[in-house]
PDB file of C-alpha atoms and ligand atoms in Angstrom:
ATOM      1  CA  MET J   3     -38.797  11.994 -28.189  1.00 43.00           C
ATOM      2  CA  SER J   4     -35.199  11.766 -27.204  1.00 44.00           C
ATOM      3  CA  VAL J   5     -33.480  15.090 -26.833  1.00 46.00           C
ATOM      4  CA  THR J   6     -29.923  16.199 -27.229  1.00 48.00           C
ATOM      5  CA  ALA J   7     -28.871  18.130 -24.205  1.00 48.00           C
ATOM      6  CA  PRO J   8     -25.557  19.379 -22.956  1.00 50.00           C
ATOM      7  CA  ASN J   9     -24.004  16.860 -20.560  1.00 47.00           C
ATOM      8  CA  ASN J  10     -24.765  19.001 -17.571  1.00 59.00           C
ATOM      9  CA  GLU J  11     -28.458  18.468 -18.243  1.00 88.00           C
ATOM     10  CA  ILE J  12     -28.308  14.711 -17.776  1.00 94.00           C
ATOM     11  CA  THR J  13     -30.648  13.854 -14.930  1.00 96.00           C
ATOM     12  CA  VAL J  14     -31.008  10.707 -12.846  1.00 97.00           C
ATOM     13  CA  GLU J  15     -34.071   9.455 -11.028  1.00 97.00           C
ATOM     14  CA  ARG J  16     -34.203   6.290  -8.924  1.00 97.00           C
ATOM     15  CA  ARG J  17     -36.680   3.604  -9.911  1.00 95.00           C
ATOM     16  CA  HIS J  18     -35.878   1.363  -6.945  1.00 94.00           C
ATOM     17  CA  PRO J  19     -34.146   1.962  -3.611  1.00 94.00           C
ATOM     18  CA  LEU J  20     -31.268  -0.411  -4.412  1.00 95.00           C
ATOM     19  CA  ILE J  21     -31.002  -0.803  -8.154  1.00 95.00           C
ATOM     20  CA  GLY J  22     -32.448   0.853 -11.213  1.00 93.00           C
ATOM     21  CA  ALA J  23     -32.196   4.512 -12.141  1.00 97.00           C
ATOM     22  CA  GLU J  24     -33.683   6.364 -15.070  1.00 98.00           C
ATOM     23  CA  VAL J  25     -31.352   8.628 -17.038  1.00 98.00           C
ATOM     24  CA  LEU J  26     -32.794  11.504 -19.066  1.00 98.00           C
ATOM     25  CA  GLY J  27     -31.302  14.263 -21.160  1.00 97.00           C
ATOM     26  CA  VAL J  28     -28.954  12.273 -23.352  1.00 97.00           C
ATOM     27  CA  ASP J  29     -29.340  10.984 -26.900  1.00 98.00           C
ATOM     28  CA  LEU J  30     -27.490   7.662 -26.952  1.00 98.00           C
ATOM     29  CA  ALA J  31     -27.183   7.764 -30.728  1.00 98.00           C
ATOM     30  CA  ARG J  32     -24.967  10.806 -30.353  1.00 96.00           C
ATOM     31  CA  ALA J  33     -23.395  10.369 -26.917  1.00 97.00           C
ATOM     32  CA  ASP J  34     -19.788  11.579 -27.052  1.00 97.00           C
ATOM     33  CA  ASP J  35     -16.853  10.818 -24.710  1.00 97.00           C
ATOM     34  CA  ASP J  36     -17.950  13.456 -22.219  1.00 96.00           C
ATOM     35  CA  ALA J  37     -21.500  12.172 -22.058  1.00 96.00           C
ATOM     36  CA  CYS J  38     -20.271   8.584 -21.719  1.00 98.00           C
ATOM     37  CA  ASN J  39     -17.866   9.525 -18.939  1.00 97.00           C
ATOM     38  CA  ARG J  40     -20.774  11.089 -17.116  1.00 97.00           C
ATOM     39  CA  ILE J  41     -22.901   8.003 -17.741  1.00 98.00           C
ATOM     40  CA  ARG J  42     -20.074   5.796 -16.417  1.00 98.00           C
ATOM     41  CA  GLU J  43     -19.978   7.790 -13.176  1.00 97.00           C
ATOM     42  CA  ILE J  44     -23.732   7.443 -12.773  1.00 98.00           C
ATOM     43  CA  TRP J  45     -23.490   3.741 -13.629  1.00 98.00           C
ATOM     44  CA  MET J  46     -20.978   3.068 -10.875  1.00 98.00           C
ATOM     45  CA  ARG J  47     -23.555   4.388  -8.389  1.00 97.00           C
ATOM     46  CA  HIS J  48     -26.595   2.742 -10.011  1.00 97.00           C
ATOM     47  CA  PRO J  49     -25.717  -0.668 -11.500  1.00 98.00           C
ATOM     48  CA  LEU J  50     -28.789  -0.674 -13.747  1.00 98.00           C
ATOM     49  CA  LEU J  51     -29.567   2.358 -15.893  1.00 98.00           C
ATOM     50  CA  VAL J  52     -32.742   2.866 -17.914  1.00 98.00           C
ATOM     51  CA  PHE J  53     -32.708   5.262 -20.877  1.00 98.00           C
ATOM     52  CA  PRO J  54     -36.309   5.620 -22.064  1.00 98.00           C
ATOM     53  CA  ASP J  55     -37.231   6.409 -25.650  1.00 98.00           C
ATOM     54  CA  GLN J  56     -33.945   5.763 -27.481  1.00 98.00           C
ATOM     55  CA  PRO J  57     -34.776   4.363 -30.943  1.00 98.00           C
ATOM     56  CA  ILE J  58     -31.150   3.717 -31.883  1.00 98.00           C
ATOM     57  CA  SER J  59     -29.893   1.644 -34.801  1.00 98.00           C
ATOM     58  CA  ASP J  60     -27.657  -1.376 -34.248  1.00 98.00           C
ATOM     59  CA  ALA J  61     -24.648   0.607 -35.473  1.00 98.00           C
ATOM     60  CA  GLU J  62     -25.444   3.404 -33.010  1.00 98.00           C
ATOM     61  CA  GLN J  63     -25.858   0.917 -30.187  1.00 98.00           C
ATOM     62  CA  ILE J  64     -22.490  -0.634 -31.021  1.00 98.00           C
ATOM     63  CA  ALA J  65     -20.809   2.785 -31.122  1.00 98.00           C
ATOM     64  CA  PHE J  66     -22.360   3.725 -27.771  1.00 98.00           C
ATOM     65  CA  ALA J  67     -21.377   0.443 -26.072  1.00 98.00           C
ATOM     66  CA  LYS J  68     -17.801   0.718 -27.366  1.00 98.00           C
ATOM     67  CA  HIS J  69     -17.289   3.768 -25.168  1.00 98.00           C
ATOM     68  CA  PHE J  70     -17.254   1.336 -22.247  1.00 98.00           C
ATOM     69  CA  GLY J  71     -14.955  -1.343 -23.665  1.00 98.00           C
ATOM     70  CA  ALA J  72     -14.479  -3.828 -26.489  1.00 98.00           C
ATOM     71  CA  LEU J  73     -17.519  -5.912 -27.425  1.00 98.00           C
ATOM     72  CA  GLU J  74     -18.035  -9.642 -27.150  1.00 96.00           C
ATOM     73  CA  VAL J  75     -19.294 -11.890 -29.907  1.00 94.00           C
ATOM     74  CA  HIS J  76     -21.798 -14.287 -28.377  1.00 88.00           C
ATOM     75  CA  PRO J  77     -21.021 -18.019 -28.541  1.00 81.00           C
ATOM     76  CA  SER J  78     -24.459 -18.857 -29.961  1.00 84.00           C
ATOM     77  CA  VAL J  79     -24.096 -18.489 -33.723  1.00 83.00           C
ATOM     78  CA  GLU J  80     -27.847 -18.496 -34.356  1.00 84.00           C
ATOM     79  CA  HIS J  81     -28.441 -15.517 -32.096  1.00 89.00           C
ATOM     80  CA  ARG J  82     -25.841 -13.266 -33.660  1.00 92.00           C
ATOM     81  CA  SER J  83     -27.012 -10.613 -36.061  1.00 94.00           C
ATOM     82  CA  SER J  84     -25.815 -11.508 -39.554  1.00 92.00           C
ATOM     83  CA  ARG J  85     -24.970  -7.854 -40.220  1.00 95.00           C
ATOM     84  CA  HIS J  86     -23.318  -7.050 -36.905  1.00 96.00           C
ATOM     85  CA  PRO J  87     -21.766 -10.006 -35.059  1.00 95.00           C
ATOM     86  CA  GLU J  88     -21.521  -7.855 -31.894  1.00 97.00           C
ATOM     87  CA  ILE J  89     -25.309  -7.746 -31.734  1.00 98.00           C
ATOM     88  CA  TYR J  90     -26.729 -10.689 -29.806  1.00 97.00           C
ATOM     89  CA  ARG J  91     -30.370 -11.081 -30.823  1.00 96.00           C
ATOM     90  CA  VAL J  92     -32.386 -11.867 -27.705  1.00 96.00           C
ATOM     91  CA  ALA J  93     -35.392 -12.404 -29.929  1.00 96.00           C
ATOM     92  CA  ASN J  94     -38.082 -15.030 -30.390  1.00 96.00           C
ATOM     93  CA  VAL J  95     -38.304 -14.152 -34.079  1.00 96.00           C
ATOM     94  CA  ASP J  96     -35.709 -14.863 -36.741  1.00 94.00           C
ATOM     95  CA  GLU J  97     -34.078 -12.173 -38.854  1.00 94.00           C
ATOM     96  CA  ALA J  98     -36.837 -12.502 -41.461  1.00 94.00           C
ATOM     97  CA  GLY J  99     -39.346 -11.641 -38.727  1.00 93.00           C
ATOM     98  CA  ARG J 100     -40.881 -15.101 -38.281  1.00 95.00           C
ATOM     99  CA  LEU J 101     -41.702 -16.364 -34.783  1.00 96.00           C
ATOM    100  CA  LEU J 102     -39.402 -19.216 -33.776  1.00 94.00           C
ATOM    101  CA  PRO J 103     -41.241 -22.521 -33.251  1.00 92.00           C
ATOM    102  CA  ALA J 104     -40.999 -23.387 -29.539  1.00 87.00           C
ATOM    103  CA  ASP J 105     -39.306 -26.736 -30.203  1.00 86.00           C
ATOM    104  CA  LYS J 106     -36.431 -25.159 -32.183  1.00 86.00           C
ATOM    105  CA  PRO J 107     -33.094 -25.157 -30.322  1.00 85.00           C
ATOM    106  CA  ALA J 108     -32.804 -21.380 -30.893  1.00 85.00           C
ATOM    107  CA  ALA J 109     -36.078 -20.863 -29.005  1.00 89.00           C
ATOM    108  CA  LYS J 110     -35.056 -23.222 -26.222  1.00 87.00           C
ATOM    109  CA  TYR J 111     -31.700 -21.520 -25.812  1.00 85.00           C
ATOM    110  CA  LEU J 112     -33.469 -18.193 -25.486  1.00 89.00           C
ATOM    111  CA  GLY J 113     -35.693 -19.706 -22.815  1.00 88.00           C
ATOM    112  CA  LEU J 114     -32.575 -20.060 -20.656  1.00 88.00           C
ATOM    113  CA  THR J 115     -32.621 -16.285 -20.112  1.00 92.00           C
ATOM    114  CA  TRP J 116     -35.680 -16.958 -17.944  1.00 92.00           C
ATOM    115  CA  LEU J 117     -33.298 -18.412 -15.372  1.00 93.00           C
ATOM    116  CA  TRP J 118     -31.368 -16.068 -13.138  1.00 96.00           C
ATOM    117  CA  HIS J 119     -27.883 -15.476 -14.523  1.00 96.00           C
ATOM    118  CA  THR J 120     -25.019 -13.066 -15.054  1.00 97.00           C
ATOM    119  CA  ASP J 121     -23.954 -12.546 -18.662  1.00 96.00           C
ATOM    120  CA  SER J 122     -20.916 -14.486 -19.867  1.00 96.00           C
ATOM    121  CA  SER J 123     -20.211 -16.061 -16.477  1.00 97.00           C
ATOM    122  CA  PHE J 124     -19.014 -19.019 -18.560  1.00 95.00           C
ATOM    123  CA  ARG J 125     -16.003 -17.030 -19.807  1.00 96.00           C
ATOM    124  CA  ALA J 126     -12.591 -16.903 -18.105  1.00 97.00           C
ATOM    125  CA  VAL J 127     -13.147 -13.131 -18.128  1.00 98.00           C
ATOM    126  CA  PRO J 128     -16.909 -12.585 -17.730  1.00 98.00           C
ATOM    127  CA  SER J 129     -18.581  -9.556 -19.247  1.00 98.00           C
ATOM    128  CA  LEU J 130     -18.213  -6.117 -17.676  1.00 98.00           C
ATOM    129  CA  GLY J 131     -21.680  -4.964 -18.633  1.00 98.00           C
ATOM    130  CA  SER J 132     -24.467  -5.292 -21.162  1.00 98.00           C
ATOM    131  CA  VAL J 133     -26.513  -2.771 -23.121  1.00 98.00           C
ATOM    132  CA  LEU J 134     -29.961  -3.976 -24.202  1.00 98.00           C
ATOM    133  CA  HIS J 135     -32.300  -2.236 -26.632  1.00 98.00           C
ATOM    134  CA  GLY J 136     -35.952  -3.283 -26.403  1.00 98.00           C
ATOM    135  CA  ILE J 137     -37.259  -3.127 -29.960  1.00 98.00           C
ATOM    136  CA  GLU J 138     -40.474  -5.149 -29.778  1.00 98.00           C
ATOM    137  CA  VAL J 139     -41.847  -5.889 -26.348  1.00 98.00           C
ATOM    138  CA  PRO J 140     -44.851  -8.051 -25.447  1.00 97.00           C
ATOM    139  CA  ALA J 141     -47.925  -6.394 -23.951  1.00 96.00           C
ATOM    140  CA  GLU J 142     -47.886  -8.921 -21.137  1.00 97.00           C
ATOM    141  CA  GLY J 143     -44.997 -10.646 -19.392  1.00 97.00           C
ATOM    142  CA  GLY J 144     -41.359 -10.563 -20.418  1.00 98.00           C
ATOM    143  CA  ASP J 145     -40.362  -8.062 -17.748  1.00 98.00           C
ATOM    144  CA  THR J 146     -36.724  -8.318 -16.734  1.00 98.00           C
ATOM    145  CA  LEU J 147     -35.686  -8.712 -13.102  1.00 98.00           C
ATOM    146  CA  PHE J 148     -32.406  -7.344 -11.766  1.00 98.00           C
ATOM    147  CA  ALA J 149     -30.854  -8.107  -8.376  1.00 98.00           C
ATOM    148  CA  ASN J 150     -28.281  -5.883  -6.714  1.00 98.00           C
ATOM    149  CA  MET J 151     -25.581  -8.348  -5.651  1.00 98.00           C
ATOM    150  CA  TYR J 152     -23.713  -5.793  -3.519  1.00 98.00           C
ATOM    151  CA  ALA J 153     -26.805  -5.509  -1.365  1.00 98.00           C
ATOM    152  CA  VAL J 154     -27.134  -9.289  -1.305  1.00 98.00           C
ATOM    153  CA  TYR J 155     -23.551  -9.610  -0.082  1.00 98.00           C
ATOM    154  CA  ASP J 156     -24.058  -6.917   2.538  1.00 98.00           C
ATOM    155  CA  ALA J 157     -27.122  -8.734   3.857  1.00 98.00           C
ATOM    156  CA  LEU J 158     -25.467 -12.173   4.154  1.00 98.00           C
ATOM    157  CA  PRO J 159     -24.611 -13.290   7.694  1.00 98.00           C
ATOM    158  CA  ALA J 160     -20.933 -12.605   8.462  1.00 98.00           C
ATOM    159  CA  GLU J 161     -20.162 -16.276   8.922  1.00 98.00           C
ATOM    160  CA  MET J 162     -21.594 -17.112   5.505  1.00 98.00           C
ATOM    161  CA  ARG J 163     -19.592 -14.298   3.907  1.00 98.00           C
ATOM    162  CA  ARG J 164     -16.383 -15.703   5.403  1.00 98.00           C
ATOM    163  CA  ARG J 165     -17.204 -19.200   4.233  1.00 98.00           C
ATOM    164  CA  LEU J 166     -18.079 -18.107   0.699  1.00 98.00           C
ATOM    165  CA  ALA J 167     -14.925 -16.014   0.401  1.00 98.00           C
ATOM    166  CA  GLN J 168     -12.935 -19.281   0.438  1.00 98.00           C
ATOM    167  CA  LEU J 169     -14.921 -20.901  -2.378  1.00 98.00           C
ATOM    168  CA  ARG J 170     -14.787 -20.931  -6.168  1.00 98.00           C
ATOM    169  CA  ALA J 171     -17.689 -21.993  -8.346  1.00 98.00           C
ATOM    170  CA  VAL J 172     -17.151 -23.907 -11.574  1.00 98.00           C
ATOM    171  CA  HIS J 173     -19.011 -22.291 -14.489  1.00 97.00           C
ATOM    172  CA  SER J 174     -19.677 -23.937 -17.817  1.00 94.00           C
ATOM    173  CA  HIS J 175     -21.549 -22.849 -20.920  1.00 89.00           C
ATOM    174  CA  ASP J 176     -22.499 -26.475 -21.588  1.00 87.00           C
ATOM    175  CA  TYR J 177     -24.115 -26.740 -18.164  1.00 89.00           C
ATOM    176  CA  VAL J 178     -26.778 -24.317 -19.349  1.00 77.00           C
ATOM    177  CA  MET J 179     -27.656 -26.587 -22.187  1.00 80.00           C
ATOM    178  CA  SER J 180     -27.554 -29.783 -20.179  1.00 82.00           C
ATOM    179  CA  LEU J 181     -30.503 -28.313 -18.260  1.00 77.00           C
ATOM    180  CA  THR J 182     -32.749 -28.380 -21.293  1.00 79.00           C
ATOM    181  CA  ASP J 183     -34.126 -31.292 -23.285  1.00 76.00           C
ATOM    182  CA  GLY J 184     -33.271 -30.984 -26.947  1.00 76.00           C
ATOM    183  CA  LEU J 185     -30.264 -28.694 -26.552  1.00 80.00           C
ATOM    184  CA  ALA J 186     -27.070 -30.508 -27.414  1.00 68.00           C
ATOM    185  CA  PRO J 187     -23.943 -28.974 -25.937  1.00 59.00           C
ATOM    186  CA  ALA J 188     -20.592 -28.964 -27.734  1.00 56.00           C
ATOM    187  CA  ASP J 189     -21.679 -28.483 -31.308  1.00 63.00           C
ATOM    188  CA  ASP J 190     -19.308 -26.323 -33.320  1.00 63.00           C
ATOM    189  CA  ASP J 191     -21.894 -25.387 -35.929  1.00 70.00           C
ATOM    190  CA  HIS J 192     -24.107 -23.770 -33.336  1.00 75.00           C
ATOM    191  CA  PHE J 193     -21.865 -22.714 -30.485  1.00 77.00           C
ATOM    192  CA  THR J 194     -18.301 -21.556 -30.065  1.00 79.00           C
ATOM    193  CA  GLN J 195     -16.628 -24.097 -27.779  1.00 81.00           C
ATOM    194  CA  LEU J 196     -15.625 -22.873 -24.338  1.00 85.00           C
ATOM    195  CA  ASP J 197     -13.893 -24.802 -21.541  1.00 90.00           C
ATOM    196  CA  ALA J 198     -15.301 -24.730 -18.021  1.00 95.00           C
ATOM    197  CA  VAL J 199     -13.813 -22.029 -15.781  1.00 97.00           C
ATOM    198  CA  SER J 200     -13.961 -21.179 -12.094  1.00 98.00           C
ATOM    199  CA  HIS J 201     -14.710 -17.865 -10.371  1.00 98.00           C
ATOM    200  CA  PRO J 202     -14.741 -16.767  -6.740  1.00 98.00           C
ATOM    201  CA  LEU J 203     -18.184 -16.727  -5.114  1.00 98.00           C
ATOM    202  CA  ILE J 204     -17.412 -13.374  -3.541  1.00 98.00           C
ATOM    203  CA  ARG J 205     -15.939 -10.801  -5.874  1.00 98.00           C
ATOM    204  CA  ARG J 206     -14.571  -7.318  -5.524  1.00 98.00           C
ATOM    205  CA  HIS J 207     -15.594  -4.664  -8.013  1.00 98.00           C
ATOM    206  CA  PRO J 208     -12.533  -3.225  -9.737  1.00 98.00           C
ATOM    207  CA  VAL J 209     -13.941   0.334  -9.828  1.00 98.00           C
ATOM    208  CA  THR J 210     -16.038   0.728  -6.680  1.00 98.00           C
ATOM    209  CA  GLY J 211     -14.033  -1.728  -4.544  1.00 98.00           C
ATOM    210  CA  ARG J 212     -17.305  -3.097  -3.152  1.00 98.00           C
ATOM    211  CA  ARG J 213     -17.843  -6.811  -2.591  1.00 98.00           C
ATOM    212  CA  SER J 214     -20.731  -8.745  -4.086  1.00 98.00           C
ATOM    213  CA  LEU J 215     -22.017 -12.285  -4.291  1.00 98.00           C
ATOM    214  CA  PHE J 216     -21.145 -13.710  -7.705  1.00 98.00           C
ATOM    215  CA  ILE J 217     -23.535 -16.435  -8.746  1.00 98.00           C
ATOM    216  CA  SER J 218     -24.953 -17.311 -12.143  1.00 97.00           C
ATOM    217  CA  PRO J 219     -27.377 -20.178 -11.735  1.00 94.00           C
ATOM    218  CA  HIS J 220     -27.468 -21.211 -15.378  1.00 90.00           C
ATOM    219  CA  THR J 221     -23.728 -21.830 -15.629  1.00 95.00           C
ATOM    220  CA  MET J 222     -22.813 -22.957 -12.092  1.00 96.00           C
ATOM    221  CA  ALA J 223     -21.952 -26.633 -12.365  1.00 96.00           C
ATOM    222  CA  GLY J 224     -20.357 -27.071  -8.930  1.00 97.00           C
ATOM    223  CA  ILE J 225     -17.899 -25.782  -6.356  1.00 98.00           C
ATOM    224  CA  GLU J 226     -14.223 -26.704  -6.413  1.00 98.00           C
ATOM    225  CA  GLY J 227     -13.409 -29.348  -3.800  1.00 98.00           C
ATOM    226  CA  MET J 228     -17.032 -29.847  -2.716  1.00 98.00           C
ATOM    227  CA  PRO J 229     -19.337 -32.816  -3.382  1.00 98.00           C
ATOM    228  CA  ASP J 230     -21.943 -31.884  -5.972  1.00 96.00           C
ATOM    229  CA  SER J 231     -24.920 -32.474  -3.716  1.00 97.00           C
ATOM    230  CA  GLU J 232     -23.504 -30.110  -1.101  1.00 98.00           C
ATOM    231  CA  ALA J 233     -22.673 -27.488  -3.737  1.00 98.00           C
ATOM    232  CA  ARG J 234     -26.153 -27.727  -5.204  1.00 97.00           C
ATOM    233  CA  ALA J 235     -27.764 -27.244  -1.788  1.00 98.00           C
ATOM    234  CA  LEU J 236     -25.591 -24.181  -1.158  1.00 98.00           C
ATOM    235  CA  PHE J 237     -26.433 -22.747  -4.598  1.00 98.00           C
ATOM    236  CA  ASP J 238     -30.140 -23.250  -3.963  1.00 97.00           C
ATOM    237  CA  ASP J 239     -29.896 -21.362  -0.667  1.00 98.00           C
ATOM    238  CA  LEU J 240     -27.887 -18.531  -2.217  1.00 98.00           C
ATOM    239  CA  ILE J 241     -30.226 -18.183  -5.196  1.00 98.00           C
ATOM    240  CA  ALA J 242     -33.281 -18.074  -2.922  1.00 98.00           C
ATOM    241  CA  PHE J 243     -31.622 -15.461  -0.728  1.00 98.00           C
ATOM    242  CA  ALA J 244     -30.380 -13.270  -3.605  1.00 98.00           C
ATOM    243  CA  THR J 245     -33.696 -13.189  -5.436  1.00 98.00           C
ATOM    244  CA  ARG J 246     -35.804 -11.950  -2.522  1.00 98.00           C
ATOM    245  CA  ASP J 247     -38.085  -9.144  -3.625  1.00 97.00           C
ATOM    246  CA  SER J 248     -36.259  -6.492  -1.622  1.00 97.00           C
ATOM    247  CA  PHE J 249     -33.073  -6.907  -3.724  1.00 98.00           C
ATOM    248  CA  VAL J 250     -34.866  -6.928  -7.064  1.00 98.00           C
ATOM    249  CA  TYR J 251     -36.019  -4.283  -9.542  1.00 98.00           C
ATOM    250  CA  ARG J 252     -38.578  -5.396 -12.112  1.00 98.00           C
ATOM    251  CA  HIS J 253     -38.257  -3.666 -15.457  1.00 98.00           C
ATOM    252  CA  LYS J 254     -41.493  -3.358 -17.374  1.00 98.00           C
ATOM    253  CA  TRP J 255     -40.380  -2.697 -20.934  1.00 98.00           C
ATOM    254  CA  ARG J 256     -41.576   0.056 -23.190  1.00 98.00           C
ATOM    255  CA  PRO J 257     -40.521   0.033 -26.826  1.00 98.00           C
ATOM    256  CA  HIS J 258     -37.096   1.626 -27.289  1.00 98.00           C
ATOM    257  CA  ASP J 259     -36.048   1.512 -23.725  1.00 98.00           C
ATOM    258  CA  VAL J 260     -32.301   1.029 -23.683  1.00 98.00           C
ATOM    259  CA  ILE J 261     -30.985  -0.347 -20.446  1.00 98.00           C
ATOM    260  CA  MET J 262     -27.456  -1.094 -19.323  1.00 98.00           C
ATOM    261  CA  TRP J 263     -26.317  -3.138 -16.367  1.00 98.00           C
ATOM    262  CA  ASP J 264     -23.037  -3.863 -14.680  1.00 98.00           C
ATOM    263  CA  ASN J 265     -22.468  -7.618 -14.753  1.00 98.00           C
ATOM    264  CA  ARG J 266     -19.848  -7.285 -11.989  1.00 98.00           C
ATOM    265  CA  CYS J 267     -22.478  -6.634  -9.306  1.00 98.00           C
ATOM    266  CA  THR J 268     -25.899  -7.688 -10.652  1.00 98.00           C
ATOM    267  CA  MET J 269     -27.813 -10.743 -11.780  1.00 98.00           C
ATOM    268  CA  HIS J 270     -30.932 -10.847 -13.971  1.00 98.00           C
ATOM    269  CA  ALA J 271     -33.745 -13.020 -15.320  1.00 98.00           C
ATOM    270  CA  VAL J 272     -36.503 -12.591 -17.884  1.00 98.00           C
ATOM    271  CA  MET J 273     -40.046 -13.231 -16.672  1.00 98.00           C
ATOM    272  CA  PRO J 274     -42.158 -15.700 -18.649  1.00 97.00           C
ATOM    273  CA  TYR J 275     -44.281 -14.493 -21.555  1.00 97.00           C
ATOM    274  CA  ASP J 276     -46.197 -16.155 -24.366  1.00 96.00           C
ATOM    275  CA  ALA J 277     -43.123 -16.841 -26.506  1.00 95.00           C
ATOM    276  CA  ALA J 278     -45.069 -18.933 -29.017  1.00 93.00           C
ATOM    277  CA  ASN J 279     -47.292 -15.976 -29.971  1.00 95.00           C
ATOM    278  CA  ALA J 280     -46.065 -12.653 -28.602  1.00 96.00           C
ATOM    279  CA  ARG J 281     -43.039 -11.083 -30.269  1.00 97.00           C
ATOM    280  CA  ARG J 282     -40.133  -9.994 -28.120  1.00 97.00           C
ATOM    281  CA  VAL J 283     -37.093  -8.577 -29.910  1.00 98.00           C
ATOM    282  CA  MET J 284     -34.169  -7.192 -27.958  1.00 98.00           C
ATOM    283  CA  HIS J 285     -30.692  -6.423 -29.245  1.00 98.00           C
ATOM    284  CA  ARG J 286     -27.808  -6.767 -26.837  1.00 98.00           C
ATOM    285  CA  THR J 287     -24.242  -5.551 -26.978  1.00 98.00           C
ATOM    286  CA  THR J 288     -21.971  -7.094 -24.384  1.00 98.00           C
ATOM    287  CA  ILE J 289     -18.903  -5.348 -23.037  1.00 98.00           C
ATOM    288  CA  VAL J 290     -15.789  -7.472 -22.584  1.00 98.00           C
ATOM    289  CA  GLY J 291     -14.697  -7.791 -18.941  1.00 98.00           C
ATOM    290  CA  ASP J 292     -11.798  -5.761 -17.595  1.00 96.00           C
ATOM    291  CA  GLY J 293      -9.927  -8.771 -16.221  1.00 97.00           C
ATOM    292  CA  PRO J 294     -10.427 -11.989 -14.288  1.00 97.00           C
ATOM    293  CA  VAL J 295     -12.962 -11.813 -11.469  1.00 98.00           C
ATOM    294  CA  LEU J 296     -11.252 -10.257  -8.431  1.00 98.00           C
ATOM    295  CA  PRO J 297     -11.520 -12.332  -5.276  1.00 96.00           C
ATOM    296  CA  ALA J 298     -12.705 -10.713  -2.059  1.00 91.00           C
TER     297      ALA J 298
HETATM  298  C1  OGA F 310     -29.762 -10.598 -21.783  1.00 94.94           C
HETATM  299  C2  OGA F 310     -30.864 -11.331 -21.196  1.00 94.94           C
HETATM  300  C3  OGA F 310     -32.702  -9.930 -20.904  1.00 94.94           C
HETATM  301  C4  OGA F 310     -33.976  -9.623 -21.595  1.00 94.94           C
HETATM  302  O1  OGA F 310     -29.949  -9.881 -22.762  1.00 94.94           O
HETATM  303  O2  OGA F 310     -28.643 -10.735 -21.269  1.00 94.94           O
HETATM  304  O3  OGA F 310     -30.680 -12.135 -20.339  1.00 94.94           O
HETATM  305  O4  OGA F 310     -34.720  -8.799 -21.062  1.00 94.94           O
HETATM  306  N1  OGA F 310     -32.068 -10.943 -21.569  1.00 94.94           N
HETATM  307  O5  OGA F 310     -34.218 -10.187 -22.659  1.00 94.94           O
HETATM  308 MN1   MN F 311     -28.568 -12.090 -19.767  1.00 94.94          MN
END
């Protein structure tokens, strides 16, 4: 049962040494400005927050997320809720509750969340943070992994940090789809069109001032001024480094967990599950970024 408690009763407990903290003592359906200010403070110290047992409605989730900024509408038309365009349905069932056949583009697009990524890295202003409500979760698999990219940056050799600080990666929404057979990019009926953009590989967080490695493997098409083969080799090294176990929290979902992460200093991936048979329904609200990515 979620409880309403005065803000001073909000408690925080780490779930991982670097990333992932559980927040208790707040009812997200009724969180007011004071509670959200308190949550924001906690969030800046723990880039991934877990709020267990929060059976909120879509409208309540939208109201909660709006305390942290305006909300994005996701470019994939098929994954938007028909009632609330700000809800991105990370779900392997359609709105009528039917499992999506695995060969349907909507199912394949969803499969891209199994790759490490940062939400909306394909936008000129990537997302600030995301709030995800786990509504139906599979008994096995489908955990979500989160990497703390501050810690990744801090652990990089100094020479590599200096080198990366000079570089900008090119990010493209269509790159994601070019990775997958049967997903056609650039189709107005299914996806809002977005031009490729570039972002610094090392970014500075506008609130904490800390530096982090900014990579998003599913949208990174190359590095400005670098041959593709060299860029790809560098990406592969950085992805392998950033996803080492020590940087990563693994979230095992329970129904009605609500989690929120800061996209300005984390990266995430969904672990495989039996998507053809096991239902997994998550509703995401995505907070619009607070400006272009700040270089180091
Ligand atoms: C997301 C995503 C995470 C999940 O919602 O941004 O990548 O656990 N999915 O489904
Ligand atoms: Mn995501």
